Coordinates of C-alpha atoms in Angstrom, one line a residue:
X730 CA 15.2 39.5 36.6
X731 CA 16.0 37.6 33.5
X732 CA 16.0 34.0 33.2
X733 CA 19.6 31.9 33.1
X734 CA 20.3 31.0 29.3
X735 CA 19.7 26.8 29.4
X736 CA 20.6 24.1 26.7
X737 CA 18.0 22.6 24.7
X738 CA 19.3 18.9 25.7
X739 CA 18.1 19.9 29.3
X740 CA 14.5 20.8 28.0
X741 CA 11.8 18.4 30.1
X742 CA 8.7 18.7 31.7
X743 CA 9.6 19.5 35.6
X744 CA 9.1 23.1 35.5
X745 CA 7.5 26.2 32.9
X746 CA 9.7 28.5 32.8
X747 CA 12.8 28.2 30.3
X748 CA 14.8 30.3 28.3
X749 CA 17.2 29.2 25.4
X750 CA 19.2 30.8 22.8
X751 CA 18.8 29.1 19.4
X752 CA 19.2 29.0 15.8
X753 CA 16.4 28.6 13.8
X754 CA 17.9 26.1 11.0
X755 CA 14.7 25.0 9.3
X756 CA 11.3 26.3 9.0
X757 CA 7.9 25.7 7.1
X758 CA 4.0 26.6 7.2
X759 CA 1.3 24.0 7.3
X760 CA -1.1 25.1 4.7
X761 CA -4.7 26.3 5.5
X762 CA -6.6 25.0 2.5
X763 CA -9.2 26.6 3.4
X764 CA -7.6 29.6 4.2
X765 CA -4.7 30.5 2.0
X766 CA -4.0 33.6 3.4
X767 CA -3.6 32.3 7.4
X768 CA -1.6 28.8 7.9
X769 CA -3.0 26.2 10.0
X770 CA 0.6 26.1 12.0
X771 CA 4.3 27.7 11.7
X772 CA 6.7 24.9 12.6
X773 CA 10.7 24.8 13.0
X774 CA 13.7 23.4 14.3
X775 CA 16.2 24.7 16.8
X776 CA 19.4 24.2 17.1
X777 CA 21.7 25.6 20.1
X778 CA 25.7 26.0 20.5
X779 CA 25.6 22.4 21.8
X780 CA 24.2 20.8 18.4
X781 CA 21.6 20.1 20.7
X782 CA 17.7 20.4 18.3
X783 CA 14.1 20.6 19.3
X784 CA 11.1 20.7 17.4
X785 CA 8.7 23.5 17.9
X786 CA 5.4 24.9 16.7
X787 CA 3.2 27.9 16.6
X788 CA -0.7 26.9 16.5
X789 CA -3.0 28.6 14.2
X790 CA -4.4 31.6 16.3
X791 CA -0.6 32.7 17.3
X792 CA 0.5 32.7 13.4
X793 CA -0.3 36.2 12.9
X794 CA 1.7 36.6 16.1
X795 CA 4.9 35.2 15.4
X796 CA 5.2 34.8 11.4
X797 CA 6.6 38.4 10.9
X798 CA 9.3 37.5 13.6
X799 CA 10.5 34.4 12.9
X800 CA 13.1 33.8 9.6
X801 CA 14.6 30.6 9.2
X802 CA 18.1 31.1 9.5
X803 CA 17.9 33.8 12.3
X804 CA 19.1 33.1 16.1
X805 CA 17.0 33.7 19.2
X806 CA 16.7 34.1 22.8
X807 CA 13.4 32.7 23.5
X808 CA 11.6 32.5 26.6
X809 CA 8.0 31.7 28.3
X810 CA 7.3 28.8 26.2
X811 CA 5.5 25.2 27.0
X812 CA 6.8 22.1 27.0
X813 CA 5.2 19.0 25.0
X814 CA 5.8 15.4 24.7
X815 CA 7.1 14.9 20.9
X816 CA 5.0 12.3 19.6
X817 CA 3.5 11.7 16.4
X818 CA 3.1 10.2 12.6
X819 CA 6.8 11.9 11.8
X820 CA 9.1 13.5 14.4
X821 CA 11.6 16.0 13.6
X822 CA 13.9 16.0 16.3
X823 CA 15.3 12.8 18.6
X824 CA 14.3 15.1 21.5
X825 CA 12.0 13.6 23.7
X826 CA 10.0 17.0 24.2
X827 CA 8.9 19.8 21.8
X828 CA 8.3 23.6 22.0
X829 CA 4.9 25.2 21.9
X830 CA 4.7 28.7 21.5
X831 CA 2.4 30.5 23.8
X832 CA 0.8 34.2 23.7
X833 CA 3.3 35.4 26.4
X834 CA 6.1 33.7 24.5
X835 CA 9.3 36.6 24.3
X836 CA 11.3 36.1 21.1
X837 CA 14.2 38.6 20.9
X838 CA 16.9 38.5 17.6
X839 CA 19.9 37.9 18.5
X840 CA 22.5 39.7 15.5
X841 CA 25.4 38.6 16.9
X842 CA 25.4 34.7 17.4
X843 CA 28.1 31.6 17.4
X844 CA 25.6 29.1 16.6
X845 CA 26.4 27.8 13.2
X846 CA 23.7 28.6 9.9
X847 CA 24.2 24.7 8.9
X848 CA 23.3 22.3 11.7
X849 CA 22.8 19.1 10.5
X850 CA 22.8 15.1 11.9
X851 CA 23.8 13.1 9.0
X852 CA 23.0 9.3 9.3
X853 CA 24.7 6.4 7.6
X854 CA 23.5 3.9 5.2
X855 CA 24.1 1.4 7.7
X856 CA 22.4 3.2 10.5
X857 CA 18.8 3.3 8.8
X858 CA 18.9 -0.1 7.1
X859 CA 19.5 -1.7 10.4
X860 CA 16.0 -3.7 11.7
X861 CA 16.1 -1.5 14.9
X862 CA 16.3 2.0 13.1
X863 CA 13.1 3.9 14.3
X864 CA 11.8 5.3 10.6
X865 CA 8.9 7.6 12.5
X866 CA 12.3 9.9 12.6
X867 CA 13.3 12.2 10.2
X868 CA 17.1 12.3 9.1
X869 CA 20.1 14.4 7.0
X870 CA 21.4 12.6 4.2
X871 CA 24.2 14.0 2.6
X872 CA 25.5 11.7 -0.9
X873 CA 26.5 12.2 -4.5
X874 CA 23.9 12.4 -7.2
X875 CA 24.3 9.3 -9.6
X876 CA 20.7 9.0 -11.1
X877 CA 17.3 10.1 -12.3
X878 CA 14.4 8.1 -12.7
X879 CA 11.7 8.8 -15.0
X880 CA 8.6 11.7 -14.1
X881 CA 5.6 10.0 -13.6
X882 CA 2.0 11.2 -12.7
X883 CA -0.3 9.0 -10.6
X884 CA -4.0 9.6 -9.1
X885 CA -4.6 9.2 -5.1
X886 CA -8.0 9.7 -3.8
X887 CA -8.7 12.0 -7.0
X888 CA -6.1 14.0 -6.7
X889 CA -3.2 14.2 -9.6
X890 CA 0.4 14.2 -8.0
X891 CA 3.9 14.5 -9.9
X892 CA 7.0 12.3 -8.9
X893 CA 10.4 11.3 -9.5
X894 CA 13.2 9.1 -7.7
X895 CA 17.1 10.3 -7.3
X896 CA 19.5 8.3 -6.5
X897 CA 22.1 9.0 -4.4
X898 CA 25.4 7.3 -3.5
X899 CA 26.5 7.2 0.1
X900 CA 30.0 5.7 1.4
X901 CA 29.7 3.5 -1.4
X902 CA 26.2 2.4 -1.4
X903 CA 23.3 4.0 -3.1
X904 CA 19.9 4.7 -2.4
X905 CA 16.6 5.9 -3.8
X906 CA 15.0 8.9 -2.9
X907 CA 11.4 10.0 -4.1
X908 CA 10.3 13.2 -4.8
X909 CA 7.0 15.0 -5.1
X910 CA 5.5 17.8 -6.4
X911 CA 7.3 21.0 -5.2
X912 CA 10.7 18.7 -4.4
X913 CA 11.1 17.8 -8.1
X914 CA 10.4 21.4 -9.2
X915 CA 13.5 21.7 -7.0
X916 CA 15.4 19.1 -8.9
X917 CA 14.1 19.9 -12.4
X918 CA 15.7 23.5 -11.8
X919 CA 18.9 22.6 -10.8
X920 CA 19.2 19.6 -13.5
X921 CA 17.9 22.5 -16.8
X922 CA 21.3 24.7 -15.3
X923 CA 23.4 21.6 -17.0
X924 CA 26.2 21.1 -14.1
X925 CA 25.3 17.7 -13.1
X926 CA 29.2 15.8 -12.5
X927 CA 29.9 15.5 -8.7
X928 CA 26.8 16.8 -7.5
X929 CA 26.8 16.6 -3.6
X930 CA 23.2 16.7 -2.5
X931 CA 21.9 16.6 1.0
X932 CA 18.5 16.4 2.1
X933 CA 17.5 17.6 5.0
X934 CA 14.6 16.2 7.2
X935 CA 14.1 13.2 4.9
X936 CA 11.4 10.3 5.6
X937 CA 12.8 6.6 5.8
X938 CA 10.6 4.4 4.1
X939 CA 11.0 0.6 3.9
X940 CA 8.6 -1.8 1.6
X941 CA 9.5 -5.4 1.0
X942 CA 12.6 -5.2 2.7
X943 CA 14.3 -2.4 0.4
X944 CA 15.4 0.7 2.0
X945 CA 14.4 4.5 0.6
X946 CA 14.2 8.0 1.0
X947 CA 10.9 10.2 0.5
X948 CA 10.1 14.3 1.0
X949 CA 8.2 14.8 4.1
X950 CA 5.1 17.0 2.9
X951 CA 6.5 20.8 3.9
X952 CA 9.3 19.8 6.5
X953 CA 12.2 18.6 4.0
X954 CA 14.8 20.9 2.0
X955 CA 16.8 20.2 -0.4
X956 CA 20.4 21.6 -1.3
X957 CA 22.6 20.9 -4.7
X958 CA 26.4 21.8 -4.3
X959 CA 25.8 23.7 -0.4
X960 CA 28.5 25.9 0.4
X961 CA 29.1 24.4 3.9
X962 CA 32.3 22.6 4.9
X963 CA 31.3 19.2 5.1
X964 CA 29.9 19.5 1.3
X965 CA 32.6 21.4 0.2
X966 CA 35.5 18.9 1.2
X967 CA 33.1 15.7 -0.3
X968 CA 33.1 17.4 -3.9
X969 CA 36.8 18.7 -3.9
X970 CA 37.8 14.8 -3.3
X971 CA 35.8 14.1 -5.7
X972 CA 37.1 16.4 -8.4
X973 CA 40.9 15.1 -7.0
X974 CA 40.2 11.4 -7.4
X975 CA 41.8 11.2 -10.8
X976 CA 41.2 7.2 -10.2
X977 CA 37.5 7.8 -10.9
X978 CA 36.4 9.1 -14.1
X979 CA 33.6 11.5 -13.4
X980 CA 29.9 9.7 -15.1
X981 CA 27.3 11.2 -16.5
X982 CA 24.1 10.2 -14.5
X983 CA 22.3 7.7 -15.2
X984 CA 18.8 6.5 -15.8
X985 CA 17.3 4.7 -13.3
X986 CA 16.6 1.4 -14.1
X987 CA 12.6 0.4 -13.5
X988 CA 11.3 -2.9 -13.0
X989 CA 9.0 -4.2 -15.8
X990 CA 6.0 -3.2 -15.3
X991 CA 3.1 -5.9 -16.5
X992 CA 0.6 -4.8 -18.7
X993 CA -2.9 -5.9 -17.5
X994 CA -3.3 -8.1 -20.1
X995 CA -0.1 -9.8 -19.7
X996 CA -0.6 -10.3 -15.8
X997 CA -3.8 -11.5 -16.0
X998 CA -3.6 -13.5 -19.0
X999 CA -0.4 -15.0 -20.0
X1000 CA 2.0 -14.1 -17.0
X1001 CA -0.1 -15.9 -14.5
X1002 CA -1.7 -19.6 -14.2
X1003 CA -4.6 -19.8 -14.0
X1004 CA -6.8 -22.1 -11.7
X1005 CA -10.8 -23.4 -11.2
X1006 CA -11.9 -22.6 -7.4
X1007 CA -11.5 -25.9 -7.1
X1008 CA -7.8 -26.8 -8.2
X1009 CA -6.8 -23.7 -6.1
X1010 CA -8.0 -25.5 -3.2
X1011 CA -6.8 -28.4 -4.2
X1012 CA -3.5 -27.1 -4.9
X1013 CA -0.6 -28.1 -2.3
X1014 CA 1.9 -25.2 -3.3
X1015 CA 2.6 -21.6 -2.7
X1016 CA 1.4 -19.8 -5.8
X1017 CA 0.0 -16.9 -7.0
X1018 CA -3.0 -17.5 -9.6
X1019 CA -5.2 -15.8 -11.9
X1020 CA -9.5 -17.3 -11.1
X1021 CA -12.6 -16.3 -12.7
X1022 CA -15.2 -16.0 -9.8
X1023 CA -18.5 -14.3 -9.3
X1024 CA -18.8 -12.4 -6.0
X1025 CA -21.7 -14.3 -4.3
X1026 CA -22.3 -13.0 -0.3
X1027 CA -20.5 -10.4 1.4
X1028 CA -19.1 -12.2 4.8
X1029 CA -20.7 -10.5 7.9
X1030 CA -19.6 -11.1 11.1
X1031 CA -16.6 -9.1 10.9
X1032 CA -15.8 -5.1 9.8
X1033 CA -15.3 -4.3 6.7
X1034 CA -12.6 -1.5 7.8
X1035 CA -9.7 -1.7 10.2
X1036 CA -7.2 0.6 11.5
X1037 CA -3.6 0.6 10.3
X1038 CA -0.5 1.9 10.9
X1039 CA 1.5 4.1 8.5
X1040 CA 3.2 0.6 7.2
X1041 CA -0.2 -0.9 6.7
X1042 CA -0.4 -3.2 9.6
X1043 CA -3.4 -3.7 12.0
X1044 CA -3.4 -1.8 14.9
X1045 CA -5.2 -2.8 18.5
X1046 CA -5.6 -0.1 21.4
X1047 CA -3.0 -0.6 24.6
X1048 CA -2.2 2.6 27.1
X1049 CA -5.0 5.3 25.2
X1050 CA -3.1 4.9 22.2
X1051 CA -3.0 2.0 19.5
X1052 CA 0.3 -0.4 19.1
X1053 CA 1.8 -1.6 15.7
X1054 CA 3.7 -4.8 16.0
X1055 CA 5.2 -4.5 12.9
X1056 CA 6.8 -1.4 13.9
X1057 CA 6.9 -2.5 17.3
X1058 CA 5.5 1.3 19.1
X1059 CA 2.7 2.9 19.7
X1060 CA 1.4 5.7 17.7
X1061 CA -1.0 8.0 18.0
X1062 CA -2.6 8.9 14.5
X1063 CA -4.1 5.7 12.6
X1064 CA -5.5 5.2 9.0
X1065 CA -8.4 3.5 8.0
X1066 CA -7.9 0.9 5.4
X1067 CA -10.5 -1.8 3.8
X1068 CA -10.8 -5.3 4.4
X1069 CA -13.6 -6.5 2.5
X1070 CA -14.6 -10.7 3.0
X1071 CA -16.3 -11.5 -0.1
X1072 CA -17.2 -15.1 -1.0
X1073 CA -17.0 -15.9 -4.3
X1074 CA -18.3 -19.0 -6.8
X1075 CA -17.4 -20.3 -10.1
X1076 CA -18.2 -23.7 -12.1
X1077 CA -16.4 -25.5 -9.8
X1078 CA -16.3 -24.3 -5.7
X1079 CA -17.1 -21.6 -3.5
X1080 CA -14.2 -19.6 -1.5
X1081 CA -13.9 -16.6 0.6
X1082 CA -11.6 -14.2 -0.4
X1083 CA -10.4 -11.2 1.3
X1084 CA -10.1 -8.0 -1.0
X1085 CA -8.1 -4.9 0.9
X1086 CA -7.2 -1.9 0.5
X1087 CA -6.2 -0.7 -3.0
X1088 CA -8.4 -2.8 -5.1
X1089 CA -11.3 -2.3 -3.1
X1090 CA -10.9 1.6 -3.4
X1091 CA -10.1 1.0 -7.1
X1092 CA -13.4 -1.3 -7.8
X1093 CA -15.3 1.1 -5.3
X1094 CA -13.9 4.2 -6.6
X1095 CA -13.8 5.8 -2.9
X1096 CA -11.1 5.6 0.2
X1097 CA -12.0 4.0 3.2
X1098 CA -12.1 6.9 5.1
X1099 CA -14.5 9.2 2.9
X1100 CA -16.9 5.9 2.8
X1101 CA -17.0 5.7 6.5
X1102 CA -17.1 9.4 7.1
X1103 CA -20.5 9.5 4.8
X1104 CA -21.6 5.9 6.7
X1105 CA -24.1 6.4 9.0
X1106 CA -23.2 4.0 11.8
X1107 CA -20.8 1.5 9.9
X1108 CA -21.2 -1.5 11.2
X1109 CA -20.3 -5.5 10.5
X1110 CA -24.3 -6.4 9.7
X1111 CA -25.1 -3.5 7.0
X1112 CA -22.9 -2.9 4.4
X1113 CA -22.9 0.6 2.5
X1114 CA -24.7 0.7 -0.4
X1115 CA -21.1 0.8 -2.8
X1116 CA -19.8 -2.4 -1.1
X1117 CA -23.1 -4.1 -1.3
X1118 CA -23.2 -3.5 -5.3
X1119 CA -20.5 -5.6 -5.5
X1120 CA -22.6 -8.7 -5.2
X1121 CA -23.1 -10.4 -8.0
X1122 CA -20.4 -9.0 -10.1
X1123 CA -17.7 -11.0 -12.1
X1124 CA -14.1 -10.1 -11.6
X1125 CA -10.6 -11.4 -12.5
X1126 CA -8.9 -12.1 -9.5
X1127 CA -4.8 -12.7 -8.8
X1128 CA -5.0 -14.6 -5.8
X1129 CA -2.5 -15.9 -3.3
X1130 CA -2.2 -19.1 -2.0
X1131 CA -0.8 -20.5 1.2
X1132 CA -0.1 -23.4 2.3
X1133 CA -1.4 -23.3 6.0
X1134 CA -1.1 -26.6 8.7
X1135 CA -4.2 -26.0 10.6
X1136 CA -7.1 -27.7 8.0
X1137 CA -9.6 -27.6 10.7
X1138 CA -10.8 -23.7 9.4
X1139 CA -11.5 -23.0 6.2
X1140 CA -8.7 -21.0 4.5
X1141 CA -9.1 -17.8 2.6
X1142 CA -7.2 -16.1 0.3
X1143 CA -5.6 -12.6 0.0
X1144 CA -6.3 -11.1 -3.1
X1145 CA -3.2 -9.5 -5.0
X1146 CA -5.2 -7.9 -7.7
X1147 CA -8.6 -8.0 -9.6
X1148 CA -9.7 -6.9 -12.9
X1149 CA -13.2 -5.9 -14.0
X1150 CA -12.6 -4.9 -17.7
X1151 CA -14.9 -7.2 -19.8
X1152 CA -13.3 -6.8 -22.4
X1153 CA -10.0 -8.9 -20.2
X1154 CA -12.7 -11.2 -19.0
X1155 CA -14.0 -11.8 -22.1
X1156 CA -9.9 -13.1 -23.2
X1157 CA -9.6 -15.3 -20.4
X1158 CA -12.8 -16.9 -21.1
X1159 CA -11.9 -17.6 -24.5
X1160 CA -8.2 -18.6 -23.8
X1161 CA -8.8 -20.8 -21.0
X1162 CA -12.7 -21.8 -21.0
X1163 CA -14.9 -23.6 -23.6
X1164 CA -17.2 -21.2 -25.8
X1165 CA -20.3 -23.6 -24.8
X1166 CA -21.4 -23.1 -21.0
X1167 CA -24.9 -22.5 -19.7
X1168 CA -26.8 -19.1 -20.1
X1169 CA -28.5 -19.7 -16.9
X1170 CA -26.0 -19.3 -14.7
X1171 CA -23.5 -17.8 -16.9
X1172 CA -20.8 -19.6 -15.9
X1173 CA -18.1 -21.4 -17.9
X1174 CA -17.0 -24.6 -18.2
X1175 CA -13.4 -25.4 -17.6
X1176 CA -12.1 -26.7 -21.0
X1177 CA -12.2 -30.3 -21.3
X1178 CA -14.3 -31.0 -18.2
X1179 CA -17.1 -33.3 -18.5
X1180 CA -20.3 -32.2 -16.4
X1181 CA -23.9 -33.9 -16.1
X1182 CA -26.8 -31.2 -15.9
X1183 CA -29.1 -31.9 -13.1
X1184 CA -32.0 -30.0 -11.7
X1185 CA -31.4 -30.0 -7.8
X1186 CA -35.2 -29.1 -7.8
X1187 CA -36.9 -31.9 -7.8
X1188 CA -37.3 -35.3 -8.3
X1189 CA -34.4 -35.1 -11.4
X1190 CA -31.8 -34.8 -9.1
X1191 CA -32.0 -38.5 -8.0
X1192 CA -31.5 -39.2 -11.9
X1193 CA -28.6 -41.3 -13.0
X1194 CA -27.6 -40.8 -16.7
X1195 CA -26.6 -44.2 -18.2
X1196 CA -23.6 -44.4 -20.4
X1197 CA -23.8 -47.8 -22.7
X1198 CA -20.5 -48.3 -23.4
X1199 CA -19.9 -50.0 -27.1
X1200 CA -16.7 -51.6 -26.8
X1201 CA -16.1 -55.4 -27.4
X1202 CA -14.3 -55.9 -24.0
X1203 CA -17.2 -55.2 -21.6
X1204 CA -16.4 -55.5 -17.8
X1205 CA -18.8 -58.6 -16.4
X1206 CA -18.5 -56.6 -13.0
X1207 CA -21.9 -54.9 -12.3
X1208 CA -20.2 -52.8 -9.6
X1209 CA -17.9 -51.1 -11.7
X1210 CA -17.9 -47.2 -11.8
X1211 CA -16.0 -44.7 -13.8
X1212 CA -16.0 -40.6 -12.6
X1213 CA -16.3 -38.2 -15.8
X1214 CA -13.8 -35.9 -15.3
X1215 CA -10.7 -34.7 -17.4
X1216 CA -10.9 -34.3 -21.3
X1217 CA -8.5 -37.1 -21.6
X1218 CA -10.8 -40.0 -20.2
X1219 CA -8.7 -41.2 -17.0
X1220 CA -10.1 -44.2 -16.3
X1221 CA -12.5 -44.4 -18.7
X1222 CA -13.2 -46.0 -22.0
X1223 CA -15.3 -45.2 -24.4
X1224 CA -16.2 -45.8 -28.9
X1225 CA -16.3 -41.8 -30.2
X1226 CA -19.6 -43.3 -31.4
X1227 CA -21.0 -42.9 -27.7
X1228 CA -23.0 -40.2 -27.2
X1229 CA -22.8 -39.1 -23.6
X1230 CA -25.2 -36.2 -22.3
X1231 CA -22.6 -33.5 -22.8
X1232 CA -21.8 -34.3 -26.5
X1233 CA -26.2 -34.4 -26.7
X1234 CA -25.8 -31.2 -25.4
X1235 CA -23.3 -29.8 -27.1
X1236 CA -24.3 -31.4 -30.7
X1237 CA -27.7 -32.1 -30.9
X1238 CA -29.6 -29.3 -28.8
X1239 CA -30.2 -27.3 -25.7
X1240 CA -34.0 -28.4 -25.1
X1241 CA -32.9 -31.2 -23.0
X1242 CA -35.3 -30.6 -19.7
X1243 CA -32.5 -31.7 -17.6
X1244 CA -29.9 -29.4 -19.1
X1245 CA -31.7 -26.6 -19.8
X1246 CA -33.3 -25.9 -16.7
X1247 CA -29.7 -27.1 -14.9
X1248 CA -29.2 -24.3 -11.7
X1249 CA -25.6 -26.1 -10.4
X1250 CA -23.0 -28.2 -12.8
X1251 CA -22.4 -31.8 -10.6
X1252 CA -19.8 -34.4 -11.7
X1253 CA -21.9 -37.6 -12.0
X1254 CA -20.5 -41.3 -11.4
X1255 CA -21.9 -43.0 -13.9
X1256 CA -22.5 -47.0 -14.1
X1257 CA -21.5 -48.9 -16.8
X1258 CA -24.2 -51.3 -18.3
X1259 CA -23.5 -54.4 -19.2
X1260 CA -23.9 -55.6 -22.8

C-alpha cells in the first residue's frame, strides 16, 4: 500500500515512516580529502509545493548509493527516510528537523512536477541587521551589484586562500559580501564577459557574519550558489525597473573603498604612544599603547587554551552541549583558541598580559588546535615546549588599557598586537629610549630618566649615594629630600657642574662596582648635604 504524500512543514519526530514529494533546489558534495574519488557526504535542500524546505543528507557509505540518482534541480517522491534534529555550526533550512537518507530509502523521479525550479526565501536588510537575527542560519539575498573590492591572498594555518568582497545594494542599502576561492572564480567569469550595468545578483545559502557591529555576507564552504542576471521572475522584474528608471543614470561599479591599512612600522612606531610598564599602570585613561617588555614567567594556574564559539566567545558546558552568551544558544561544535598569560618586565614594572589567539599562533607559528592535538596531556602546570620558548623573549606589544573600579586584583591587559622583528625593536629603542642602558640586563632606560645602580645582593643595597649640591642657596633643613626622576629636574636643583652617579656613569666609565654589577634599576631618594 503506498504511503499518503505529506508536506515537509509537517516533518517531526513522532513516527518513521514519511513520504514527500520534493524539489531538489540546491545540492553539493562534502569533499573526501582523502579520498577524491568518494565524498565524505551528498547534502541538499528540498523544497515542496507549499515553499515548505528541509535540509537533508546522505552519509558517506550511502554516496555510491544515491549520487547517480540525485540532480539538483530534479523533483522526487521520496520515502523510508529518518528524521533528525537540525542542529549545528550552519543550518540550511529554518526547519526544525532534517532528512537522513537510509539504505532502504525509495527515491522515484518525478517528470512531471508543479513545484517550481527557483525556490528561494529572500531576507531583508533590516531583517538580518536586527540584534535578534539568528546568523547560525543561512539566507537568499537577492540585490544589485555596485562594487568590487580588490583580490587579495592571505595564509591560515598554512594554507594560501584567494578572496574578494562585492557589494551589493538592497532596497536602498548596501552590503558586503566576501568571496572565496571557487566563489570568485564565479565572479571573475561573469565580470571578463564585460556586461556589468544593472547586474541583479542573488546568492543563495549565504552566511551572515557580524564583526564590530557591521553587518556582512560570506560563501558558506560548498553550500552557497551564486547567480548573475537569473532568468526567474522575481530577477527579471528587478532589472527591467532598473533599465526603466530613466531618473537613475546607470554607474559603472565601483571600487570598494578599504580602510588604511597601517604598515608595521607605522603602528608600532609613530601611530601609537608609547608607554614604560609603569606609566601604563599609572595611566587613568582608556588607551591603546605601544610597550617594550621582556616575557618573564608564563602564568600557571589557569589553561592556556579555551573553547570558543564561532564569534570567538568563551564557551561553558550546560544540557550536554556548550552555551555562547554572546550569541545567546547553544551549540554543538566548538573551536579551540589560545589564551596565553604571560608576565612581562621592562626598566620600570612587571605586568601580566594576556596574549590570544592570532598573535600567539603568529609568534608560535601553530593553531591551537594542532598544538593540543600533538600535546600529550595539556594541562595548566606544563606548558608545551613552543609556548614555553617564549620566555625570555623581547617583543613589541600594542596593548589595551582599561580603566576597571575594582583595584583590589591586579589588572591585566589584552594584547592587540606584538611585534618580534628586531629590526622594529631596534627603531623603537632608538626613537624612544636612550642609547646608554646596562648590558646586563639588556634593558633600556626610558629617555631622560634618572636611575641609581644598586646591587640588591649584598650589603650595597643599603647604600645611599650622596649628591653635594653646589648652589649658593643651600636649604638649612637636614630633612630635606628630593626624588630623581624626570629629565627636567622637578623638584630638584642642581650646578651642571654636579656630577651625579648617572652622569659618572655615563661620562666617565662603566667600572663603577655598583653600576656594573647592577641586577634591578631603583629610583633613589637622595639627601641633600649641607654645605
Amino acid at each position: 500500500m503506498a504511503l499518503p504524500t505529506e508536506f515537509i512543514a509537517d516533518i517531526n519526530s513522532s513516527k518513521e515512516s514519511w513520504h514527500i514529494v520534493a524539489r531538489v533546489i540546491r545540492l553539493w558534495k562534502i569533499p573526501n580529502f582523502n579520498n577524491a574519488k568518494i565524498p565524505l557526504a551528498l547534502e541538499m535542500v528540498l523544497c515542496d509545493e507549499r515553499g515548505g524546505k528541509i535540509h537533508a543528507v546522505v552519509r558517506r557509505t550511502l554516496v555510491y548509493k544515491f549520487q547517480s540518482t540525485l540532480i539538483e534541480g530534479a523533483a522526487y517522491s521520496i520515502s523510508n527516510f529518518g528524521v533528525g534534529e537540525n542542529y549545528g555550526e550552519f543550518k540550511y533550512s529554518m526547519h526544525l528537523y532534517k532528512i537522513n537518507f537510509e539504505y532502504h530509502t525509495r527515491v522515484v523521479l518525478m517528470r512531471d512536477c508543479s513545484i517550481p525550479r527557483f525556490q528561494y526565501s529572500f531576507v531583508s536588510l533590516a531583517d538580518i541587521m536586527a540584534p535578534t537575527f539568528d546568523n547560525s542560519y543561512l539566507v537568499d539575498i537577492m540585490g544589485v551589484l555596485t562594487g568590487i573590492g580588490t583580490e587579495k591572498e592571505y595564509e591560515r594555518n598554512r594554507k594560501k586562500y584567494r578572496m574578494n568582497v562585492m557589494e551589493l545594494e538592497i532596497d536602498g542599502s548596501k552590503i558586503e559580501c566576501a568571496l572565496f576561492e571557487n566563489y570568485l572564480d564565479d565572479l571573475n567569469a561573469f565580470l571578463a564577459c564585460g556586461n556589468t550595468t544593472n547586474v541583479v545578483v542573488v546568492v543563495q545559502l549565504a552566511k551572515v557574519k557580524s564583526f564590530k557591529g557591521k553587518v556582512s555576507l560570506q560563501n558558506a564552504l560548498h553550500a552557497t550558489k551564486l547567480f548573475f542576471n537569473p532568468d526567474f521572475q522575481k530577477a527579471v522584474e528587478l532589472r527591467k525597473r532598473l533599465e526603466e528608471n530613466t531618473e537613475c543614470v546607470s554607474q559603472p561599479l565601483s571600487q570598494i573603498a578599504e580602510a588604511p591599512k597601517l604598515s608595521p612600522e607605522e603602528e608600532f612606531l609613530t601611530h601609537t604612544i608609547m608607554k614604560t610598564i609603569e606609566e601604563l599602570k599609572d595611566s587613568n585613561e582608556e588607551c591603546c599603547c605601544v610597550v617594550l617588555a621582556t616575557i618573564k614567567h608564563l602564568i600557571h594556574g589557569e589553561d592556556w587554551w579555551y573553547k570558543a564559539c564561532r564569534c570567538g566567545t568563551s564557551v561553558f558546558s550546560d544540557s550536554k552541549m556548550y552555551y555562547c552568551g554572546t550569541c545567546n544558544k547553544h551549540i554543538v561544535s566548538v573551536f579551540y583558541r589560545y589564551r596565553l598569560k604571560v608576565r612581562v618586565i621592562d626598566a620600570t614594572d612587571f605586568a601580566t598580559f594576556v596574549i590570544f589567539d592570532r598573535d600567539a599562533a603568529s609568534i608560535l607559528d601553530i593553531s591551537c588546535a594542532d598544538l593540543l592535538e600533538s600535546t600529550v596531556q595539556p594541562n595548566d602546570k606544563h606548558f608545551p615546549p613552543e609556548i614555553s620558548a617564549l620566555v625570555d623573549k623581547t617583543f613589541l606589544f600594542k596593548v589595551e588599557n582599561k580603566i576597571v573600579s575594582n583595584s583590589r586584583f591586579e589588572t591585566s591587559y589584552k594584547v592587540r598586537k606584538l611585534c618580534s622583528d628586531s629590526e622594529l625593536i631596534n627603531q623603537f629603542k632608538d626613537l624612544h629610549f636612550s642609547k646608554k642602558y646596562d648590558d646586563s640586563l639588556d634593558y633600556v632606560v626610558p629617555e631622560g630618566q634618572l636611575m641609581v645602580g644598586v646591587d640588591l645582593s649584598n650589603d650595597l643595597q643599603k647604600e645611599v649615594v650622596s649628591v653635594t649640591r653646589l648652589s649658593d642657596s643651600v636649604n638649612d633643613d637636614e630633612n630635606n629630600t628630593v626624588l630623581l626622576g624626570t629629565a627636567d629636574g622637578e623638584g630638584l636643583t642642581m650646578d651642571s657642574d654636579c656630577i651625579t652617579p648617572c652622569k659618572r656613569n655615563s661620562a666617565d666609565s662603566t667600572d663603577d662596582p655598583i653600576l656594573a654589577s647592577s641586577s634591578i634599576k631603583l629610583k633613589k631618594v637622595i639627601k641633600q648635604e649641607k654645605d
